[in-house]
């Protein structure tokens, strides 16, 4: 019997009472609720407890529920903790919850070729999995991705992005492109409702070829048959997740392939993974790839929804990039957001602090000439009608506000004299102001993640409201 959130708790309890179960499969939260509410459950004859993706269960804050579940089970049982990555927290749980634990580690051996000899080395990934990396500039990255999909249209592909907003954006943009019109493209991320996630997953599972765009919500615990390619368009924030992502292919002895896109300044990630027994081979960039940026910009000009999703995706990516665990490799201060924005097909650079204060490079960005962002309309007529209504109300409110009195000329002169500062003083003040604004911006991002503020408030406070 399956016990997960998103389904009716009462229905679960009714099914257990009426039908019973020999095997319960579920999330720690739902199983804990069932055990807490149903006194009639008898676990005295339970034989086996399995904790799959044990490290992730602990990271997600389920330690309290897991400890409570274990305390209600008979001590004479078999317990297994399974994961592709074993953390210290898993080791601690094993010591506390297992009796006489035995560690079983599965490795594959591969031949390492060098000039002098051939030697065997262990790998964390299956033998049938071939892994590659492709290094390219940020403004060429999206075109390289589309070229890759186009050349593998008959394959089943999962593409990983770093944020929900980037999945939403590319899920809207890619079907607009001429070469991908006939390609099934399905988005999946954690902010979608449970029913929508289940529908997306079922649709992709049934396909013989197609593309699933997703976040790390689909990095673990999914067995999707026939996946040929894993594409990591954005490397994961947590390097441990890399192995879980590529584990969606080459399953049960089948062959599989994986590729990760890297920027030139991220090349050290290849050596980092090699040290962790995850070897990658280089794949050269295609030189004759069609530039898709004009097509993306054309779609953004015709539909405000595309433009807004692009800005949100771009901002969310830059903010998420700051949270990389391997910050010595993925240094956000080295991020060339001018080229990145071009790759996203943005019409203009958003007014976020990193752009306003030029703390990051804006080189390589060519803004669209003679365009007024406020005049771009939604294709959805009801949304456009509501937008115009909101604009009208905003103008009326601003008109009603009394204009502040103009200061006298002599007061202006006095203020100007007092306000004169040396170039060194001005630079020092600007540096402090930039640091303060970036700190403020980081705090707002934390509030957004916790749900203290919503996306519209976040956009207003960070200066991106003009695009919404």
Short mmCIF file of N, CA and C in Angstrom, two decimals, residues 53-164:
data_model
loop_
_atom_site.label_atom_id
_atom_site.label_comp_id
_atom_site.label_asym_id
_atom_site.label_seq_id
_atom_site.Cartn_x
_atom_site.Cartn_y
_atom_site.Cartn_z
N UNK A 53 17.14 6.13 0.05
CA UNK A 53 17.68 7.50 -0.01
C UNK A 53 17.82 8.06 1.41
N UNK A 54 18.49 7.28 2.26
CA UNK A 54 18.57 7.60 3.68
C UNK A 54 19.16 8.99 3.95
N UNK A 55 20.20 9.36 3.19
CA UNK A 55 20.84 10.67 3.41
C UNK A 55 19.87 11.81 3.13
N UNK A 56 19.06 11.65 2.08
CA UNK A 56 18.10 12.70 1.71
C UNK A 56 16.99 12.82 2.74
N UNK A 57 16.55 11.70 3.29
CA UNK A 57 15.51 11.72 4.32
C UNK A 57 15.95 12.55 5.52
N UNK A 58 17.22 12.42 5.88
CA UNK A 58 17.75 13.17 7.02
C UNK A 58 17.93 14.64 6.67
N UNK A 59 18.40 14.92 5.45
CA UNK A 59 18.58 16.31 5.01
C UNK A 59 17.26 17.07 5.00
N UNK A 60 16.17 16.38 4.66
CA UNK A 60 14.86 17.02 4.56
C UNK A 60 14.20 17.22 5.92
N UNK A 61 14.88 16.83 6.99
CA UNK A 61 14.35 17.10 8.34
C UNK A 61 13.41 16.03 8.86
N UNK A 62 13.54 14.79 8.36
CA UNK A 62 12.65 13.71 8.80
C UNK A 62 13.23 12.89 9.95
N UNK A 63 14.34 13.35 10.54
CA UNK A 63 15.01 12.53 11.55
C UNK A 63 14.09 12.23 12.74
N UNK A 64 13.30 13.24 13.16
CA UNK A 64 12.40 13.06 14.30
C UNK A 64 11.35 11.98 13.98
N UNK A 65 10.74 12.08 12.78
CA UNK A 65 9.72 11.10 12.40
C UNK A 65 10.31 9.70 12.26
N UNK A 66 11.51 9.62 11.65
CA UNK A 66 12.16 8.32 11.46
C UNK A 66 12.48 7.68 12.81
N UNK A 67 13.01 8.48 13.74
CA UNK A 67 13.33 7.96 15.08
C UNK A 67 12.07 7.45 15.78
N UNK A 68 10.97 8.20 15.62
CA UNK A 68 9.69 7.79 16.24
C UNK A 68 9.18 6.49 15.62
N UNK A 69 9.28 6.40 14.29
CA UNK A 69 8.83 5.17 13.60
C UNK A 69 9.64 3.97 14.08
N UNK A 70 10.97 4.13 14.14
CA UNK A 70 11.85 3.03 14.55
C UNK A 70 11.55 2.59 15.99
N UNK A 71 11.24 3.56 16.86
CA UNK A 71 10.98 3.25 18.28
C UNK A 71 9.73 2.39 18.46
N UNK A 72 8.80 2.40 17.50
CA UNK A 72 7.56 1.63 17.60
C UNK A 72 7.66 0.25 16.95
N UNK A 73 8.80 -0.03 16.35
CA UNK A 73 8.96 -1.30 15.66
C UNK A 73 9.73 -2.30 16.54
N UNK A 74 9.51 -3.61 16.31
CA UNK A 74 10.26 -4.62 17.11
C UNK A 74 11.76 -4.52 16.85
N UNK A 75 12.53 -4.76 17.88
CA UNK A 75 13.98 -4.68 17.75
C UNK A 75 14.56 -5.84 16.93
N UNK A 76 13.86 -6.97 16.98
CA UNK A 76 14.30 -8.12 16.18
C UNK A 76 13.72 -8.00 14.77
N UNK A 77 14.46 -7.35 13.93
CA UNK A 77 14.03 -7.12 12.54
C UNK A 77 15.28 -6.93 11.69
N UNK A 78 15.09 -6.95 10.39
CA UNK A 78 16.18 -6.61 9.47
C UNK A 78 15.96 -5.18 8.97
N UNK A 79 17.01 -4.37 8.98
CA UNK A 79 16.90 -2.97 8.56
C UNK A 79 17.96 -2.67 7.50
N UNK A 80 17.54 -2.00 6.45
CA UNK A 80 18.47 -1.62 5.38
C UNK A 80 18.42 -0.13 5.10
N UNK A 81 19.58 0.50 5.02
CA UNK A 81 19.70 1.91 4.65
C UNK A 81 20.34 1.97 3.27
N UNK A 82 19.62 2.48 2.29
CA UNK A 82 20.12 2.50 0.92
C UNK A 82 20.33 3.92 0.42
N UNK A 83 21.44 4.15 -0.25
CA UNK A 83 21.69 5.45 -0.88
C UNK A 83 22.93 5.37 -1.75
N UNK A 84 22.94 6.17 -2.82
CA UNK A 84 24.14 6.24 -3.67
C UNK A 84 25.22 7.08 -3.00
N UNK A 85 24.82 7.88 -1.99
CA UNK A 85 25.78 8.71 -1.26
C UNK A 85 25.57 8.51 0.24
N UNK A 86 26.63 8.08 0.92
CA UNK A 86 26.55 7.87 2.37
C UNK A 86 27.16 9.06 3.08
N UNK A 87 26.37 9.71 3.94
CA UNK A 87 26.85 10.88 4.68
C UNK A 87 27.12 10.51 6.14
N UNK A 88 27.68 11.46 6.88
CA UNK A 88 27.94 11.24 8.30
C UNK A 88 26.64 11.01 9.06
N UNK A 89 25.58 11.74 8.65
CA UNK A 89 24.29 11.59 9.32
C UNK A 89 23.74 10.18 9.16
N UNK A 90 23.96 9.58 7.98
CA UNK A 90 23.52 8.20 7.74
C UNK A 90 24.31 7.24 8.61
N UNK A 91 25.61 7.48 8.74
CA UNK A 91 26.45 6.64 9.60
C UNK A 91 25.97 6.70 11.05
N UNK A 92 25.61 7.92 11.50
CA UNK A 92 25.12 8.08 12.87
C UNK A 92 23.80 7.35 13.07
N UNK A 93 22.92 7.45 12.08
CA UNK A 93 21.63 6.77 12.16
C UNK A 93 21.84 5.26 12.18
N UNK A 94 22.79 4.78 11.41
CA UNK A 94 23.09 3.35 11.37
C UNK A 94 23.55 2.86 12.74
N UNK A 95 24.39 3.66 13.39
CA UNK A 95 24.90 3.28 14.72
C UNK A 95 23.78 3.25 15.75
N UNK A 96 22.84 4.24 15.62
CA UNK A 96 21.78 4.37 16.62
C UNK A 96 20.63 3.40 16.36
N UNK A 97 20.30 3.15 15.09
CA UNK A 97 19.10 2.39 14.77
C UNK A 97 19.33 0.96 14.32
N UNK A 98 20.58 0.54 14.11
CA UNK A 98 20.86 -0.80 13.62
C UNK A 98 21.67 -1.59 14.64
N UNK A 99 21.42 -2.88 14.64
CA UNK A 99 22.20 -3.76 15.51
C UNK A 99 23.20 -4.53 14.66
N UNK A 100 24.46 -4.45 15.04
CA UNK A 100 25.54 -5.11 14.29
C UNK A 100 25.48 -4.80 12.79
N UNK A 101 25.52 -3.51 12.44
CA UNK A 101 25.37 -3.15 11.01
C UNK A 101 26.57 -3.60 10.17
N UNK A 102 26.29 -3.98 8.94
CA UNK A 102 27.32 -4.35 7.97
C UNK A 102 27.20 -3.42 6.77
N UNK A 103 28.30 -2.81 6.38
CA UNK A 103 28.29 -1.90 5.24
C UNK A 103 28.57 -2.67 3.95
N UNK A 104 27.69 -2.52 2.97
CA UNK A 104 27.87 -3.15 1.67
C UNK A 104 27.98 -2.04 0.63
N UNK A 105 29.11 -1.97 -0.06
CA UNK A 105 29.32 -0.92 -1.05
C UNK A 105 29.51 -1.55 -2.42
N UNK A 106 28.69 -1.11 -3.37
CA UNK A 106 28.77 -1.64 -4.73
C UNK A 106 29.60 -0.68 -5.58
N UNK A 107 30.65 -1.20 -6.21
CA UNK A 107 31.48 -0.37 -7.09
C UNK A 107 31.61 -1.05 -8.44
N UNK A 108 31.91 -0.24 -9.44
CA UNK A 108 32.21 -0.79 -10.75
C UNK A 108 33.67 -0.49 -11.06
N UNK A 109 34.28 -1.37 -11.85
CA UNK A 109 35.68 -1.17 -12.23
C UNK A 109 35.77 -0.77 -13.68
N UNK A 110 36.63 0.20 -13.96
CA UNK A 110 36.82 0.65 -15.34
C UNK A 110 38.31 0.71 -15.62
N UNK A 111 38.65 0.58 -16.88
CA UNK A 111 40.05 0.66 -17.29
C UNK A 111 40.46 2.10 -17.48
N UNK A 112 41.53 2.50 -16.80
CA UNK A 112 42.08 3.84 -16.95
C UNK A 112 43.28 3.74 -17.90
N UNK A 113 43.22 4.43 -19.04
CA UNK A 113 44.29 4.36 -20.03
C UNK A 113 45.27 5.52 -19.83
N UNK A 114 46.50 5.24 -19.71
CA UNK A 114 47.51 6.31 -19.73
C UNK A 114 48.65 5.86 -20.64
N UNK A 115 49.66 6.68 -20.77
CA UNK A 115 50.72 6.42 -21.74
C UNK A 115 51.57 5.21 -21.36
N UNK A 116 51.73 4.99 -20.09
CA UNK A 116 52.66 3.94 -19.66
C UNK A 116 51.98 2.60 -19.40
N UNK A 117 50.75 2.64 -18.92
CA UNK A 117 50.12 1.37 -18.54
C UNK A 117 48.61 1.50 -18.50
N UNK A 118 47.97 0.34 -18.34
CA UNK A 118 46.54 0.31 -18.13
C UNK A 118 46.30 -0.14 -16.70
N UNK A 119 45.40 0.56 -15.99
CA UNK A 119 45.14 0.17 -14.62
C UNK A 119 43.64 0.23 -14.35
N UNK A 120 43.20 -0.58 -13.38
CA UNK A 120 41.79 -0.61 -13.01
C UNK A 120 41.52 0.40 -11.91
N UNK A 121 40.43 1.10 -12.02
CA UNK A 121 40.04 2.06 -10.98
C UNK A 121 38.55 1.90 -10.72
N UNK A 122 38.14 2.17 -9.49
CA UNK A 122 36.73 2.03 -9.13
C UNK A 122 35.96 3.28 -9.54
N UNK A 123 34.67 3.09 -9.80
CA UNK A 123 33.82 4.21 -10.18
C UNK A 123 32.52 4.13 -9.40
N UNK A 124 31.92 5.28 -9.10
CA UNK A 124 30.67 5.31 -8.37
C UNK A 124 29.46 5.11 -9.28
N UNK A 125 29.68 5.09 -10.57
CA UNK A 125 28.58 5.00 -11.52
C UNK A 125 28.61 3.67 -12.27
N UNK A 126 27.47 3.24 -12.84
CA UNK A 126 27.41 1.95 -13.53
C UNK A 126 28.38 1.87 -14.71
N UNK A 127 28.81 0.65 -15.02
CA UNK A 127 29.77 0.44 -16.10
C UNK A 127 29.18 0.81 -17.46
N UNK A 128 27.86 0.65 -17.61
CA UNK A 128 27.21 0.95 -18.89
C UNK A 128 26.90 2.41 -19.11
N UNK A 129 27.31 3.27 -18.17
CA UNK A 129 27.02 4.70 -18.27
C UNK A 129 28.23 5.47 -18.80
N UNK A 130 28.06 6.14 -19.91
CA UNK A 130 29.13 6.97 -20.46
C UNK A 130 28.82 8.43 -20.12
N UNK A 131 29.76 9.11 -19.47
CA UNK A 131 29.54 10.48 -19.02
C UNK A 131 30.49 11.45 -19.72
N UNK A 132 29.93 12.60 -20.12
CA UNK A 132 30.70 13.60 -20.82
C UNK A 132 30.45 14.98 -20.22
N UNK A 133 31.32 15.93 -20.59
CA UNK A 133 31.07 17.33 -20.25
C UNK A 133 31.28 18.18 -21.49
N UNK A 134 30.50 19.23 -21.59
CA UNK A 134 30.61 20.15 -22.72
C UNK A 134 30.86 21.55 -22.17
N UNK A 135 31.95 22.15 -22.58
CA UNK A 135 32.32 23.48 -22.08
C UNK A 135 32.01 24.53 -23.13
N UNK A 136 31.21 25.53 -22.75
CA UNK A 136 30.89 26.61 -23.70
C UNK A 136 30.55 27.89 -22.94
N UNK A 137 30.59 29.02 -23.65
CA UNK A 137 30.26 30.31 -23.06
C UNK A 137 28.76 30.38 -22.74
N UNK A 138 28.42 31.23 -21.77
CA UNK A 138 27.03 31.31 -21.30
C UNK A 138 26.07 31.75 -22.40
N UNK A 139 26.52 32.63 -23.29
CA UNK A 139 25.61 33.12 -24.34
C UNK A 139 25.38 32.08 -25.44
N UNK A 140 26.21 31.03 -25.48
CA UNK A 140 26.05 29.97 -26.49
C UNK A 140 25.38 28.72 -25.92
N UNK A 141 25.19 28.70 -24.61
CA UNK A 141 24.75 27.50 -23.91
C UNK A 141 23.36 27.02 -24.38
N UNK A 142 22.42 27.94 -24.48
CA UNK A 142 21.05 27.55 -24.87
C UNK A 142 21.02 27.04 -26.31
N UNK A 143 21.81 27.64 -27.19
CA UNK A 143 21.86 27.18 -28.58
C UNK A 143 22.47 25.78 -28.68
N UNK A 144 23.49 25.51 -27.84
CA UNK A 144 24.10 24.18 -27.81
C UNK A 144 23.09 23.14 -27.30
N UNK A 145 22.28 23.54 -26.33
CA UNK A 145 21.27 22.63 -25.79
C UNK A 145 20.24 22.26 -26.85
N UNK A 146 19.74 23.27 -27.56
CA UNK A 146 18.73 23.02 -28.60
C UNK A 146 19.31 22.15 -29.71
N UNK A 147 20.57 22.40 -30.07
CA UNK A 147 21.24 21.58 -31.09
C UNK A 147 21.34 20.13 -30.62
N UNK A 148 21.65 19.95 -29.33
CA UNK A 148 21.75 18.59 -28.77
C UNK A 148 20.40 17.87 -28.82
N UNK A 149 19.33 18.57 -28.42
CA UNK A 149 17.99 17.96 -28.44
C UNK A 149 17.59 17.59 -29.86
N UNK A 150 17.86 18.52 -30.79
CA UNK A 150 17.49 18.30 -32.19
C UNK A 150 18.17 17.06 -32.77
N UNK A 151 19.43 16.84 -32.39
CA UNK A 151 20.17 15.69 -32.91
C UNK A 151 19.79 14.37 -32.22
N UNK A 152 19.05 14.48 -31.11
CA UNK A 152 18.65 13.28 -30.37
C UNK A 152 17.13 13.20 -30.19
N UNK A 153 16.40 13.62 -31.21
CA UNK A 153 14.94 13.68 -31.15
C UNK A 153 14.30 12.30 -30.95
N UNK A 154 14.99 11.25 -31.36
CA UNK A 154 14.42 9.91 -31.23
C UNK A 154 14.72 9.28 -29.87
N UNK A 155 15.43 10.04 -29.00
CA UNK A 155 15.84 9.52 -27.69
C UNK A 155 14.92 10.04 -26.58
N UNK A 156 15.02 9.39 -25.43
CA UNK A 156 14.28 9.82 -24.23
C UNK A 156 15.28 10.55 -23.32
N UNK A 157 15.03 11.85 -23.08
CA UNK A 157 16.03 12.72 -22.44
C UNK A 157 15.45 13.38 -21.19
N UNK A 158 16.24 13.40 -20.11
CA UNK A 158 15.90 14.19 -18.92
C UNK A 158 16.91 15.31 -18.82
N UNK A 159 16.41 16.56 -18.71
CA UNK A 159 17.29 17.73 -18.60
C UNK A 159 17.08 18.38 -17.24
N UNK A 160 18.16 18.54 -16.47
CA UNK A 160 18.08 19.11 -15.13
C UNK A 160 18.47 20.58 -15.12
N UNK A 161 17.65 21.38 -14.41
CA UNK A 161 17.92 22.80 -14.19
C UNK A 161 18.01 23.05 -12.69
N UNK A 162 18.54 24.23 -12.32
CA UNK A 162 18.79 24.49 -10.91
C UNK A 162 17.55 24.98 -10.15
N UNK A 163 16.64 25.68 -10.81
CA UNK A 163 15.49 26.26 -10.10
C UNK A 163 14.17 25.93 -10.80
N UNK A 164 13.08 26.07 -10.04
CA UNK A 164 11.73 25.86 -10.59
C UNK A 164 11.43 26.89 -11.68
#
